[in-house]
Structure formats: structure tokens, C-alpha cells
Amino acid sequence: MPTAADALVRILAGSGVTRVYGQGGDEFAALIEAVRRSGTMTYWPVRNDASAASAATADAQLTGELAVCVGHGGLGDETLLDGLAEARHSRAPVVAVVIVGVTEGAAESGAVATAGRVAAGEPERTPALFPAGASRPTDAARPTDAARPTDAASRPFGAPPSLLDRVFDGALRDGRALPEAVAAAMRASVEGDGPTVVPVAAGVLRAVAPAGAQSPATSPVIASRPIIRPRDADLDVVASLLNTSDRVTVLAGAGVAGVHAELVRFARTVQAPIVHTLRGKEHVAFDNPFDAGMVGRLGLGPGDGAIAGADVLVVIGADYPLLLDRASDATVIQLDLHGRQLGRRHRVDIPLSGRALDTLRALQPRLVPRRGGEHLERWVARARRAEASVDPLGDLARERAGSGPDLVFAVASRLAETDAVFVVDAAALLEGAARALRMNGGRRLLGAFDDPAPGSALAMAVGAQAAHPDRQVIVFVRSDGGAAVRRGIEGIGAAGVPVKVVVFGDRGAAGLPGGLSTHPVGRAEQLVPALEAAFDRDGAAVVVVGAAGLGPRGS
């Protein structure tokens, strides 16, 4: 007979969702079976709630479409929210269905029970899908005194509550309300609010509908895609300023995704060097004669200089904590789709709310093309010299040591396919990724860039490969993640995905799964053959970089 899980699967499938990430276990059995019966969806088992959230995040980041994960309430909900940290920062459209009343620890030990049965010592009862007295679905979906996740869940990572919309404060106890609750969560996610959480009381997914009962109909949830740009008067003010400024610099972040041509045209018109953040690298650092490198400690210096030397700084889609002394004399224009981001990280003189694509297209006809930009030429030339001074592949050819992890990233970048997906774990590896990985417009760069948990990138790699089974996925991790890294690699093997794993440090090599193709690198000259052999394999492979001088300090 149809259950609430079947109703959930129908609304997800109707909106184009084809994958659900979560653990196995009795509490998810009804959902797993409903997914199997659907014939159009796949349930991807992962090792814990954080992994489910990380995999769904990578899926959503790559496809730009809804991704779904399931997890536990109570202590497990905090773990789930840890996994959603990257989704929150990147506003990835992820919906997390949280089973409230069963902790992750209880599920892993097999002691699965509803919160009510545990408290009262009563036998388990299957709740009704349409309880008496619920005149309409939303009646039962109102906040109740049911067990709910911790208060910290409403403001994770110091963010406003709206960034992780809980949809309903209380756990849903009425299966009839589930489709509408999930539809509301999906709508919030696809419209740019980022990850959303739907708390569901234990047992509701197993609830059986009475004979003849019909689940409420819901329409497919599709992003509205409106045109959003500032007012004409505001654009006129910006154009007037840019047309009379000789030292314009652009700082671009992830918000410039999909607008490469418009961004380059804008920079050419106003003769501005383009500095990018780490998240903006994949969207900016290719086919771009105005690229002045990365900002901050991951950059090589010219990016910071281009910002400090500007009289007008245009920040587009970047959520970067810009230091005021880098642009203390500049007029700061900030453009962001989300108005609440304006001025959140730095001073802003002219705030603009709108999409980068819509705004740049509306601004371009108002601009007067400039020529011979000394500011542009200076900082682009310095960026090129800085890049030439950091040449790990040249070091390898000259048999000169000292390139460290940059060499590993550079060789991997040279050997990787043109549409490869790179996933990076741990802050110690970000410098090598930022400097040595080469983007081309087809490649992607993902990672747990904000307070990463050990092994989270491995779960992201599973989600990336599930979303794009025909693309090459390469993940870089450190062995000092310990058991979490080993379990993550085991999870890749269990999932049967052909992810290529590069492990820095050999401290965890002895504990790697025996069934995976493993390629040790004990000396620098073994690096290229090992990576070639791993990348050429059809299935998963692990390269363990244990050579002195090739790993980050402490690996």
C-alpha cells in the first residue's frame, strides 16, 4: 500500500530529482523502498549524515539543480548541519529531510525506535497518514511540541536563520502535510535561499494511507529565473563613475558563474584587471587577458596590489572579507543577487542588488570604452611574472626540489581530462589547488572550503560522480584525517564510483581498503607514472603521496 514515503518520492521525482543520499537502516527503509519502486530515482547509501549532506551539496553545485539528502534528528541533526556548511555558503539547492526522534548513534547501533515508544515503553505503532481532525494538510504541519533539533540548527555557522530555512519549526507528524512541506522547502532552495531542512517525526515515512485516500497534488518545483538588476538611475550613477575613473579593479567571486563573456567585455571596456576569490577561480581564470590572479593569502600578490591601487573597486558576486586597508581610498561598488550580503564583509559605497548577468548586460551600453589602461597593464603584467616564478612542472623537468604539493596539483592538472571535477579537502591543500590547478571553462573546482570536516571532500566526490558518471572526478585529501579519511575511501569503493583519490602523507596508507588500486609515490620521479596509472583505470584508484617534500607541512 502507498506510504508517506511514496508521496515524498512522487513530489521529488515530479520536480526532476533523480538521486537521494542517506544512510541505510530501518528508519529509512520505507524511503529506500519507495525510491526503488519509483523506477526513476536512485538511493545512494553513504556512511553517515554529514556524508549524505556533503554528497548532495556537490551534486547540487555541479548540476545547479535540486539535490536531496536524509538524516537523523537530535545529535545526528548537528552532524547533518555540519555537512551542509558548504551548501549554505554556496547557496546550493539542497533539501535535507531529517527524521526527528532517532539519533544517528541509535541508528548505527541498530536500536531504532520512535521517540514516543522509547519514552513510554509502548510497542511501535504506525501513524496514520491522514489523522482525524486535520481539515487540511497545513493544519498538522504547524509548529508543535514535538522533539525538534537543537536551537543552534536555526543559526548554523553564525548565519541568519533565513540561510537555512527550517520550513516548519516542529517535526511533521502528519504524513498528509509532507508533500506540501517538501515543496515549500524545494521552492526556498531553488530560489536562492540555499539548503533547507524538513524535520519529520520518526515513523511518518512508514505511515500507510487509508484505502481510497489520495495524496494532495503538488506542481513541479522549478526555479522562476527572473531578470533582476538595479534601477536605471543607479546604473547611470555607476556608469558615470566608471567612465571617469582611470584605475578600476574588479573582484569576482562565485556569483559570476555563467557570465564569463560579459565579465571580460566589461573589463575590456573599463580597462580593469580582474582579481578573483578561490570560489571564483573556476569562472574567471581561463581565456581571460585581464586576469590579475587571486586575492588574499592564496594568491601571489598582484591581486592584492590591483585592489590597493584602485580608485574604484567593483565587487561582483564575492563574499570575501576584504580588508579596508587594501582599498581604503577606493569607491567600493558591490553587486550581489542577495541584498543582505551587501556590506556584510567590507565597506560599500554604492550597493547594487541584482544578477551579475542581467546587471552587466544593462550596464554595458552606458559605458564609454577606454584605451591604454596603465593600471590594467601594470597588474596583469605583474600577475604573469608571479605565475612564471611559480613553475612546479619546470622544477620537475629541471629535477629541482622545493615545489611541494604544488607539483602534485600541477601534474594532476596536466594529466586530467578537460572536463574534470577537482575536489579539495583540508585548508592545508588549498594553496596548491589555488596556484597549480588550471581551469578552462569546462573543469570544476569544489571543496569543503569552510571549516572542513575530515573526509568531507571524499563524500563530495561521491556526489559529484553520481551526478556526472561520465566525468573524471579527482579528490585531494590528507592522510592525517585518520579514520574518517579511510572510511571515506572505503565509501568510494563501496559505492562503485570511479573516483581518483590523491592522498597526501602515508600515515593512513596501511589502513586503506585492499580492493582498491593503490599507487604509492615514495620518490618525486614516481609521481607522473603513478598519476597516469591511476587516471587510466576505469574504476576507483588511490595515489598515496608519501615522498618527502611533496606533501604539505605536517602530512
XYZ file of C-alpha atoms in Angstrom:
555
model
C 0.000 0.000 0.000
C 1.203 3.565 -0.651
C 3.021 5.255 2.210
C 4.067 8.783 3.051
C 7.465 7.873 1.600
C 5.767 7.185 -1.748
C 4.158 10.625 -1.609
C 7.559 12.165 -0.859
C 9.174 10.355 -3.774
C 6.417 11.472 -6.157
C 6.911 15.163 -5.360
C 10.705 14.807 -5.653
C 10.548 12.894 -8.946
C 7.988 15.338 -10.324
C 10.495 18.156 -9.804
C 13.335 16.332 -11.541
C 15.144 14.847 -8.545
C 16.796 11.555 -9.501
C 19.105 10.895 -6.527
C 18.688 10.753 -2.747
C 21.697 10.449 -0.426
C 21.459 8.858 3.014
C 22.386 6.006 5.296
C 20.812 2.597 5.286
C 18.789 1.447 8.276
C 15.268 0.679 9.423
C 14.238 4.314 9.765
C 14.953 4.915 6.073
C 13.662 1.553 4.806
C 10.311 2.945 3.674
C 12.009 5.714 1.702
C 14.576 3.375 0.179
C 11.805 1.040 -0.954
C 9.737 3.933 -2.334
C 12.742 5.135 -4.323
C 13.230 1.629 -5.709
C 9.569 1.390 -6.710
C 9.715 4.738 -8.495
C 11.878 3.370 -11.300
C 13.317 6.861 -11.951
C 15.312 7.572 -8.785
C 18.369 6.080 -7.092
C 19.141 5.914 -3.377
C 22.866 6.427 -2.775
C 23.935 4.902 0.568
C 26.652 6.794 2.452
C 28.409 6.226 5.754
C 26.845 8.988 7.920
C 24.612 12.053 7.865
C 27.442 14.508 7.188
C 28.477 12.449 4.165
C 24.919 12.492 2.859
C 24.834 16.280 3.119
C 28.274 16.663 1.514
C 27.391 14.371 -1.394
C 24.128 16.225 -2.014
C 25.983 19.552 -1.881
C 28.446 18.526 -4.598
C 25.564 17.164 -6.693
C 23.691 20.463 -6.461
C 26.801 22.578 -7.086
C 27.641 20.713 -10.276
C 24.159 20.425 -11.752
C 22.601 23.624 -10.403
C 19.522 21.520 -9.696
C 17.845 20.224 -6.560
C 19.654 17.552 -4.573
C 18.171 15.683 -1.613
C 19.660 14.034 1.452
C 18.125 12.395 4.502
C 19.448 12.227 8.033
C 18.653 11.971 11.722
C 17.368 14.460 14.267
C 18.855 15.125 17.684
C 22.618 14.690 17.749
C 22.601 13.491 14.150
C 20.987 16.745 13.027
C 24.041 18.669 14.162
C 26.177 16.285 12.114
C 23.901 16.815 9.136
C 24.199 20.579 9.504
C 27.989 20.266 9.611
C 27.762 18.595 6.226
C 25.588 21.424 4.920
C 28.175 24.110 5.737
C 29.439 24.251 2.161
C 25.890 24.227 0.768
C 24.991 27.153 2.982
C 27.966 29.219 1.885
C 27.499 28.460 -1.825
C 23.682 28.559 -1.602
C 23.466 25.145 -3.239
C 19.836 23.973 -3.645
C 19.819 21.085 -1.164
C 16.780 19.772 0.713
C 17.511 17.747 3.847
C 14.747 15.546 5.252
C 15.532 15.000 8.936
C 13.992 12.117 10.881
C 13.424 13.585 14.337
C 13.296 11.176 17.256
C 16.037 8.786 16.145
C 19.636 9.815 16.809
C 22.368 8.805 14.421
C 24.104 6.849 17.155
C 20.986 4.834 17.890
C 20.524 4.086 14.201
C 24.088 2.880 13.796
C 23.779 0.564 16.782
C 20.507 -0.857 15.498
C 18.451 0.488 18.406
C 15.914 2.170 16.129
C 12.679 3.302 17.768
C 10.369 6.272 17.734
C 10.801 8.887 20.430
C 7.351 8.175 21.877
C 7.898 4.435 22.167
C 11.261 4.920 23.843
C 9.773 7.325 26.383
C 6.637 5.325 27.186
C 7.872 1.775 26.704
C 4.977 1.080 24.347
C 5.054 -1.144 21.260
C 5.710 0.660 17.972
C 2.602 1.900 16.181
C 2.388 3.007 12.551
C 0.952 6.534 12.480
C -1.967 7.405 10.263
C -1.234 9.196 7.041
C -4.358 11.365 7.406
C -5.041 11.750 11.137
C -8.537 12.680 12.237
C -9.138 16.376 12.793
C -6.671 17.579 10.177
C -9.013 19.501 7.892
C -6.187 20.433 5.546
C -2.532 19.391 5.279
C -1.100 22.563 6.755
C -3.097 22.152 9.974
C -0.932 19.228 11.008
C 2.211 20.968 9.820
C 2.024 23.822 12.287
C 4.683 24.002 14.993
C 4.075 21.533 17.812
C 5.813 20.482 20.991
C 7.340 17.532 19.172
C 11.009 16.804 19.601
C 12.963 19.190 17.458
C 16.629 19.637 16.571
C 18.777 21.911 18.649
C 18.204 25.672 18.605
C 21.677 26.049 17.091
C 20.313 24.488 13.933
C 18.356 27.634 13.134
C 21.513 29.751 13.103
C 24.344 27.466 11.944
C 27.797 28.914 11.386
C 26.715 32.365 12.615
C 24.378 32.826 9.647
C 20.931 34.447 9.712
C 18.063 31.972 10.149
C 16.877 32.560 6.579
C 20.035 30.978 5.165
C 18.951 27.578 6.444
C 15.165 27.785 6.237
C 13.643 25.203 8.533
C 10.286 25.421 6.692
C 8.434 24.268 9.839
C 9.785 24.639 13.368
C 8.139 21.479 14.688
C 8.597 17.968 13.345
C 5.852 16.922 10.929
C 3.652 14.267 12.487
C 1.065 14.207 9.703
C 2.102 12.405 6.537
C -0.506 14.332 4.599
C 1.443 17.546 5.133
C 4.710 16.074 3.891
C 4.351 16.837 0.142
C 3.479 20.482 0.765
C 6.269 20.865 3.315
C 8.826 19.390 0.938
C 7.507 21.519 -1.938
C 7.930 24.634 0.216
C 11.473 23.589 1.103
C 12.342 22.935 -2.533
C 10.905 26.285 -3.580
C 13.049 28.119 -1.000
C 16.175 26.266 -2.156
C 15.781 26.767 -5.900
C 15.020 30.471 -5.424
C 18.443 31.013 -3.898
C 17.951 30.533 -0.159
C 20.386 27.624 -0.114
C 19.889 24.434 1.911
C 16.535 23.843 3.606
C 15.552 21.343 6.282
C 12.256 19.467 6.677
C 12.027 17.784 10.123
C 9.773 14.689 10.088
C 8.743 12.707 13.152
C 10.027 9.151 13.361
C 7.649 6.681 11.744
C 5.836 9.134 9.480
C 7.561 7.889 6.312
C 6.199 4.403 7.032
C 2.635 5.673 7.515
C 0.101 3.910 5.289
C -2.713 5.795 3.568
C -6.269 4.540 4.177
C -7.913 2.734 1.267
C -9.069 5.224 -1.368
C -7.147 8.157 0.119
C -5.228 10.369 -2.258
C -2.145 12.423 -1.504
C -2.582 16.129 -2.227
C -1.456 17.176 -5.688
C 1.573 19.428 -5.971
C 3.054 21.103 -9.034
C 6.675 20.544 -10.094
C 9.049 22.957 -8.369
C 11.077 24.836 -10.975
C 13.218 27.932 -10.394
C 11.499 31.102 -11.587
C 14.636 32.628 -13.201
C 13.529 36.289 -13.100
C 15.521 39.158 -14.571
C 16.955 41.063 -11.605
C 19.008 44.204 -11.956
C 19.359 47.625 -10.296
C 17.252 50.618 -11.308
C 18.263 52.603 -14.371
C 19.087 55.599 -12.177
C 21.524 53.506 -10.124
C 23.167 52.115 -13.257
C 23.554 55.658 -14.592
C 25.397 56.678 -11.422
C 27.721 53.682 -11.672
C 28.394 54.263 -15.361
C 29.205 57.933 -14.748
C 31.741 56.947 -12.088
C 33.362 54.222 -14.201
C 33.560 56.448 -17.274
C 35.650 58.993 -15.373
C 37.904 56.610 -13.422
C 41.393 55.611 -14.551
C 42.057 52.831 -12.026
C 39.167 50.391 -11.888
C 39.649 46.901 -10.432
C 37.119 44.047 -10.407
C 36.931 41.481 -7.599
C 34.905 38.493 -8.824
C 33.562 35.583 -6.808
C 31.328 32.585 -7.424
C 28.491 34.946 -8.324
C 29.994 35.416 -11.806
C 29.273 31.810 -12.784
C 27.993 31.678 -16.329
C 28.883 35.292 -17.191
C 32.483 34.899 -18.358
C 31.939 36.625 -21.705
C 30.082 39.574 -20.159
C 32.691 39.947 -17.408
C 35.607 40.009 -19.861
C 33.759 42.505 -22.067
C 33.151 44.749 -19.053
C 36.819 44.598 -18.034
C 37.916 45.416 -21.571
C 35.589 48.419 -21.726
C 36.724 49.994 -18.445
C 40.316 48.652 -18.703
C 40.140 46.848 -15.372
C 42.215 43.946 -14.050
C 40.045 41.119 -12.682
C 41.016 39.658 -9.318
C 39.177 36.536 -8.190
C 38.451 34.630 -4.997
C 39.034 30.894 -4.604
C 35.369 30.212 -5.375
C 35.585 32.474 -8.393
C 38.682 30.777 -9.851
C 36.791 28.244 -11.971
C 34.664 31.012 -13.511
C 37.389 33.620 -14.124
C 40.850 32.088 -14.556
C 40.691 30.953 -18.189
C 40.668 32.686 -21.584
C 40.920 35.964 -19.694
C 43.556 38.537 -20.716
C 42.510 40.709 -17.754
C 43.152 38.088 -15.040
C 45.302 39.546 -12.253
C 45.250 36.459 -10.061
C 43.727 35.531 -6.750
C 43.138 37.757 -3.759
C 44.492 37.087 -0.287
C 46.979 34.587 1.077
C 46.177 32.008 -1.607
C 47.193 34.467 -4.295
C 50.655 35.552 -5.382
C 50.425 39.254 -4.523
C 49.412 41.130 -7.695
C 45.735 40.600 -6.949
C 46.052 42.444 -3.663
C 48.099 45.144 -5.377
C 45.444 45.670 -8.048
C 42.859 46.192 -5.315
C 45.067 48.526 -3.273
C 45.888 50.613 -6.338
C 42.300 51.109 -7.484
C 40.263 54.279 -7.253
C 37.093 52.284 -7.996
C 36.666 48.691 -6.819
C 33.794 46.701 -8.353
C 32.937 43.619 -6.254
C 30.763 41.165 -8.202
C 29.271 38.086 -6.542
C 32.063 37.793 -3.980
C 31.554 37.106 -0.284
C 35.118 37.870 0.723
C 36.295 39.586 3.955
C 38.087 42.391 2.167
C 40.486 44.328 4.402
C 39.784 48.052 4.266
C 43.441 48.958 4.014
C 43.591 47.171 0.654
C 41.118 49.636 -0.837
C 40.961 52.432 1.719
C 40.837 55.212 -0.883
C 38.663 53.461 -3.442
C 34.978 53.911 -4.079
C 33.576 50.417 -3.500
C 30.712 49.216 -5.710
C 29.275 45.877 -4.662
C 26.872 43.840 -6.805
C 25.171 40.786 -5.334
C 21.979 38.908 -6.075
C 21.181 38.811 -2.368
C 20.804 42.300 -0.931
C 21.535 41.176 2.603
C 25.101 40.323 1.517
C 25.866 43.928 0.610
C 28.304 45.470 3.075
C 28.393 42.307 5.192
C 32.123 41.677 4.690
C 33.523 45.140 3.925
C 32.663 48.767 3.384
C 30.422 49.507 0.415
C 29.763 52.947 -1.081
C 27.384 52.002 -3.899
C 25.315 48.876 -3.165
C 23.662 47.134 -6.130
C 21.282 44.207 -5.890
C 20.878 42.053 -8.970
C 22.130 39.137 -11.022
C 25.591 39.587 -12.491
C 24.413 38.627 -15.986
C 21.395 40.950 -16.043
C 23.293 43.842 -14.481
C 26.382 43.670 -16.696
C 24.236 43.488 -19.806
C 22.234 46.535 -18.718
C 25.360 48.445 -17.687
C 27.438 47.786 -20.800
C 25.630 50.223 -23.200
C 26.141 53.018 -20.668
C 29.927 52.662 -20.627
C 32.439 54.560 -22.744
C 35.270 52.281 -23.962
C 38.668 53.290 -22.647
C 42.111 52.612 -24.120
C 45.631 52.191 -22.858
C 44.911 51.461 -19.217
C 48.208 51.815 -17.321
C 46.607 50.385 -14.176
C 45.424 47.323 -16.084
C 48.725 46.712 -17.847
C 50.772 47.049 -14.664
C 48.881 44.492 -12.595
C 48.241 41.962 -15.336
C 51.960 42.032 -16.204
C 52.895 41.538 -12.551
C 50.454 38.648 -12.312
C 52.069 36.958 -15.312
C 55.555 37.358 -13.823
C 54.380 35.982 -10.481
C 52.849 32.949 -12.163
C 56.038 32.337 -14.147
C 58.081 32.388 -10.929
C 55.944 29.545 -9.547
C 56.566 26.751 -12.029
C 56.325 23.320 -10.392
C 56.344 21.492 -13.732
C 59.519 23.330 -14.665
C 61.012 22.305 -11.336
C 60.173 18.690 -12.143
C 61.789 18.930 -15.582
C 64.897 20.504 -14.051
C 64.886 17.929 -11.234
C 64.791 20.782 -8.750
C 63.132 20.165 -5.384
C 61.010 22.552 -3.394
C 57.696 22.705 -5.268
C 55.923 20.737 -2.540
C 52.237 19.928 -3.048
C 52.058 22.456 -5.908
C 53.867 19.897 -8.044
C 51.293 17.206 -7.286
C 48.441 19.518 -8.206
C 50.251 20.738 -11.331
C 50.915 17.227 -12.627
C 47.367 16.135 -11.833
C 46.055 19.202 -13.651
C 48.205 18.462 -16.701
C 47.040 14.834 -16.860
C 43.370 15.406 -16.009
C 40.630 15.436 -18.606
C 39.390 18.738 -19.974
C 36.084 18.495 -18.096
C 37.483 17.021 -14.876
C 35.974 17.813 -11.498
C 38.533 18.604 -8.783
C 37.516 18.263 -5.126
C 39.854 19.555 -2.421
C 39.821 18.766 1.308
C 41.616 20.464 4.197
C 42.843 24.035 4.411
C 46.476 22.929 4.094
C 45.835 21.827 0.498
C 44.026 24.934 -0.737
C 47.206 26.840 -1.596
C 48.368 24.166 -4.024
C 44.932 23.909 -5.589
C 44.635 27.679 -5.939
C 48.016 28.079 -7.611
C 48.517 24.919 -9.656
C 45.129 23.658 -10.876
C 44.292 25.035 -14.311
C 40.718 25.899 -15.258
C 39.405 26.016 -18.817
C 35.677 26.701 -18.598
C 34.797 23.010 -18.572
C 36.514 21.943 -15.379
C 35.036 22.459 -11.927
C 36.648 23.104 -8.547
C 34.717 22.011 -5.462
C 35.681 21.594 -1.839
C 34.757 21.904 1.795
C 36.295 25.374 1.899
C 34.609 26.498 5.140
C 35.677 24.679 8.311
C 36.027 21.325 6.545
C 35.476 18.114 8.484
C 37.980 15.293 7.808
C 36.922 13.237 4.801
C 34.095 15.546 3.707
C 35.665 16.014 0.275
C 35.525 12.247 -0.257
C 31.765 12.306 0.245
C 31.530 15.303 -2.092
C 33.417 13.282 -4.691
C 30.788 10.542 -4.483
C 28.043 13.089 -5.090
C 29.971 14.641 -7.969
C 30.483 11.266 -9.622
C 26.858 10.264 -9.062
C 25.706 13.467 -10.750
C 28.153 13.075 -13.649
C 29.075 9.396 -14.068
C 30.935 10.055 -17.340
C 33.223 12.797 -15.999
C 36.563 12.330 -14.295
C 36.426 13.179 -10.587
C 39.711 13.692 -8.711
C 39.759 14.330 -4.958
C 42.742 15.512 -2.891
C 42.894 14.675 0.842
C 45.372 14.445 3.700
C 46.066 11.151 5.441
C 46.051 12.801 8.875
C 42.250 12.819 8.632
C 42.673 9.379 10.166
C 39.745 7.006 10.331
C 37.409 9.494 8.658
C 39.587 9.505 5.536
C 39.905 5.736 5.492
C 36.143 5.310 5.867
C 35.590 7.874 3.132
C 37.835 5.947 0.751
C 36.048 2.748 1.733
C 32.784 4.508 0.899
C 34.056 5.299 -2.584
C 34.909 1.658 -3.095
C 31.537 0.521 -1.760
C 29.668 2.991 -3.993
C 31.405 1.595 -7.066
C 32.249 5.048 -8.433
C 35.480 5.573 -10.418
C 36.764 8.449 -8.279
C 40.525 9.040 -8.280
C 41.858 9.810 -4.782
C 45.179 11.567 -4.151
C 46.242 11.157 -0.516
C 48.995 13.391 0.867
C 51.016 11.530 3.507
C 51.332 7.805 4.005
C 50.349 7.565 7.663
C 46.961 6.128 6.745
C 48.123 4.025 3.788
C 48.257 0.795 5.772
C 44.577 1.036 6.568
C 43.331 1.619 3.014
C 40.856 -0.902 1.583
C 42.599 -3.818 -0.092
C 40.266 -3.984 -3.073
C 41.206 -0.589 -4.469
C 44.021 0.033 -6.954
C 46.696 1.800 -4.906
C 49.738 3.584 -6.337
C 52.404 4.688 -3.827
C 54.718 7.618 -4.550
C 57.895 7.256 -2.499
C 60.073 9.469 -4.700
C 59.315 12.522 -6.836
C 60.149 10.670 -10.068
C 57.353 8.179 -9.309
C 54.673 10.887 -9.279
C 53.906 11.104 -13.002
C 53.744 7.304 -13.596
C 51.563 6.826 -10.519
C 49.067 9.500 -11.512
C 48.997 8.267 -15.115
C 48.289 4.708 -13.983
C 45.539 5.820 -11.593
C 43.859 8.145 -14.089
C 43.914 5.469 -16.798
C 41.976 2.976 -14.688
C 38.262 2.530 -15.356
C 37.449 2.168 -11.669
C 38.443 3.893 -8.452
C 42.136 4.343 -7.691
C 44.224 5.801 -4.884
C 47.580 7.567 -5.210
C 49.435 7.808 -1.889
C 51.978 10.633 -1.981
C 54.463 9.818 0.759
C 57.567 11.347 -0.815
C 59.324 13.917 1.343
C 58.862 17.427 0.051
C 55.721 16.665 -1.980
C 53.202 16.951 0.815
C 52.073 19.905 2.923
C 53.846 20.510 6.205
C 52.682 18.073 8.839
C 51.483 15.397 6.412
